[in-house]
Short mmCIF file of C-alpha atoms in Angstrom, two decimals:
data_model
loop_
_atom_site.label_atom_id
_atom_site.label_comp_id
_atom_site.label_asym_id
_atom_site.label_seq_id
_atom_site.Cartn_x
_atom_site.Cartn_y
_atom_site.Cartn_z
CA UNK M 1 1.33 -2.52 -20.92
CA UNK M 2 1.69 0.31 -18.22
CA UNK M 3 0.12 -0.68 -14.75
CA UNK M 4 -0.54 1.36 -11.58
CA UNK M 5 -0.73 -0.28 -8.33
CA UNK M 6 -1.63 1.89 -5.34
CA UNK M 7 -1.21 1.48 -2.10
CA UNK M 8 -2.71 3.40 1.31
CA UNK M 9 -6.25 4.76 1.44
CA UNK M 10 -8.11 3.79 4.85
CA UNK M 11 -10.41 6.05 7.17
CA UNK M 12 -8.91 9.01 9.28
CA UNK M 13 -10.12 11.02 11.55
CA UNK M 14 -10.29 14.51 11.00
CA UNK M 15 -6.75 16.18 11.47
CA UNK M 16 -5.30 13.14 10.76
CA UNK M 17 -2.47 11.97 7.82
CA UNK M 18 -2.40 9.44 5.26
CA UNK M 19 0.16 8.62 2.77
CA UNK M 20 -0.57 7.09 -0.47
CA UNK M 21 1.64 5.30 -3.03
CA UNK M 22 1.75 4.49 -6.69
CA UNK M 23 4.01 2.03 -8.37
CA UNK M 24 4.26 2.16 -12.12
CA UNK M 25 5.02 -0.99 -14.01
CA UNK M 26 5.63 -2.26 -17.54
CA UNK M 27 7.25 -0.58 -20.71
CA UNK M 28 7.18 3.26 -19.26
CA UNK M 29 8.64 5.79 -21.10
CA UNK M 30 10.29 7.52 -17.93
CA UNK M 31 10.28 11.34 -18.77
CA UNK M 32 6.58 11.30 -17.68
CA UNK M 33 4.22 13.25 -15.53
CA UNK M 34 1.99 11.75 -12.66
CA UNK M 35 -0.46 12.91 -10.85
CA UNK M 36 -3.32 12.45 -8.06
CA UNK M 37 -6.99 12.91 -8.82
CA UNK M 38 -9.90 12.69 -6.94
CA UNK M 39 -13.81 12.03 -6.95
CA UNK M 40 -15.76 12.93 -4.38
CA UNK M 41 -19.83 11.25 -4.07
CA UNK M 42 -21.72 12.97 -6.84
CA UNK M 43 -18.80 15.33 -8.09
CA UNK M 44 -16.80 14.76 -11.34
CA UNK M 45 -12.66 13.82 -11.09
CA UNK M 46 -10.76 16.73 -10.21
CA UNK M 47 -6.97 16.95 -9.85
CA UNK M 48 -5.19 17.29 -7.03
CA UNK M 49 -1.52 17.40 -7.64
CA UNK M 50 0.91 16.95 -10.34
CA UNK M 51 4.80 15.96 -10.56
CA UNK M 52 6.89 16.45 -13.38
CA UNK M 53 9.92 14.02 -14.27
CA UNK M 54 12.10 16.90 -12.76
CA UNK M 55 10.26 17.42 -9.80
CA UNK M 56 8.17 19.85 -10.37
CA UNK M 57 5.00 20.04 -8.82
CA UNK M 58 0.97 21.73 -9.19
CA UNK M 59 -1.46 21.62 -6.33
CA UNK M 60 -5.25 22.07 -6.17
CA UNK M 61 -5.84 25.31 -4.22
CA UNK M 62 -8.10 23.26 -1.63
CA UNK M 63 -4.97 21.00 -0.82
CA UNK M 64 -2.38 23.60 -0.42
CA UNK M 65 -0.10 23.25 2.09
CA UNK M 66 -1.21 20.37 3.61
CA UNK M 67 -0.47 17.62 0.79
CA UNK M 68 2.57 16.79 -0.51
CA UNK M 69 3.78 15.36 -3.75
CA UNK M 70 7.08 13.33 -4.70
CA UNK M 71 8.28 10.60 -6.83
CA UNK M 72 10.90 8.13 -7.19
CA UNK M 73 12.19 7.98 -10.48
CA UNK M 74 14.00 4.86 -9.86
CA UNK M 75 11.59 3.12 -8.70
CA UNK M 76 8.28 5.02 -11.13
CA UNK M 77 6.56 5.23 -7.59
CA UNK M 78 4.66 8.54 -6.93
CA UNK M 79 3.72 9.38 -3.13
CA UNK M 80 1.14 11.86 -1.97
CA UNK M 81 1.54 12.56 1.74
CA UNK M 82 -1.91 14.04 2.99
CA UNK M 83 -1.98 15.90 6.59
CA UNK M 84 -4.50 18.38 8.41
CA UNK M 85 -7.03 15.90 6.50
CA UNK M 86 -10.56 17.39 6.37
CA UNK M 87 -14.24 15.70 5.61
CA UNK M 88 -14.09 17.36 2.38
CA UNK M 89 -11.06 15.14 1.23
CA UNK M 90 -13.40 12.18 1.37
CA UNK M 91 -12.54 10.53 -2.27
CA UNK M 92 -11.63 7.98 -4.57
CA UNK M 93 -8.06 8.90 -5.17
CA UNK M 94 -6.61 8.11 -8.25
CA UNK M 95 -2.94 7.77 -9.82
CA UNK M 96 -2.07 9.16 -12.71
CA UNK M 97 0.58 8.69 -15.56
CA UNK M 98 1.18 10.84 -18.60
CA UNK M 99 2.98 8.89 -21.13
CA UNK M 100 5.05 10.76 -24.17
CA UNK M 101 5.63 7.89 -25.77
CA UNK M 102 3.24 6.46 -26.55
CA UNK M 103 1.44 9.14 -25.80
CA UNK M 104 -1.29 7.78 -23.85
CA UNK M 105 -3.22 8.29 -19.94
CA UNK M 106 -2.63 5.64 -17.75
CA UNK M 107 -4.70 5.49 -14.65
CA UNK M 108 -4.95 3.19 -11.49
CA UNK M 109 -7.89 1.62 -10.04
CA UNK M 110 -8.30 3.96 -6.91
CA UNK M 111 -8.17 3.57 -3.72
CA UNK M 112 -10.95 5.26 -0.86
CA UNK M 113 -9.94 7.87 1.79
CA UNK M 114 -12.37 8.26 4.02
CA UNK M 115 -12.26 11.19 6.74
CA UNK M 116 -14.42 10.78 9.60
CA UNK M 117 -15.32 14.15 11.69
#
């Protein structure tokens, strides 16, 4: 069974950075995509970034330029480095996996980043 742990989340101030991690463990099939969401109070999960097993990468337009994804394949951890943080990126963030096989959505149990203005 595939498990995310994250790691990171807190309260920032507005301007401020945060880095969050995501370890994948278990029986993962390793040519996989993951991925941040979010959900904001009284909005539905929307995605944020995406990383390919090559390293390619998708951003939301709202995070462009100021968040950064990467991985480490070695270690099936995914990062998302977040900087120039505004009020709006007040969320439950959420880590992603995309298995192929089996294929199957694997998600972690979020973790709150809270930007104070």
């Amino acid at each position: 069974q595939v498990r995310l742990v994250e790691s990171g989340g807190g309260l920032v101030q507005t301007g401020g950075s945060l880095g969050l991690s995501c370890a994948a463990s278990g029986s993962i099939f390793s040519r996989n995509t993951m991925a941040w969401y979010r959900q904001a109070p009284g909005k539905q999960r929307e995605l944020v970034a995406t990383i390919t097993y090559g390293g390619s990468t998708d951003y939301a337009d709202s995070v462009k330029g100021r968040f950064t994804i990467s991985r480490d394949n070695a270690k099936n951890t995914v990062y998302l480095q977040m900087n120039s943080l505004k009020p709006e990126d007040t969320a439950v963030y959420y880590c992603y996996l995309r298995s192929n096989y089996p294929p199957y959505d694997y998600w972690g149990q979020g973790t709150q980043v809270t930007i104070s203005s």
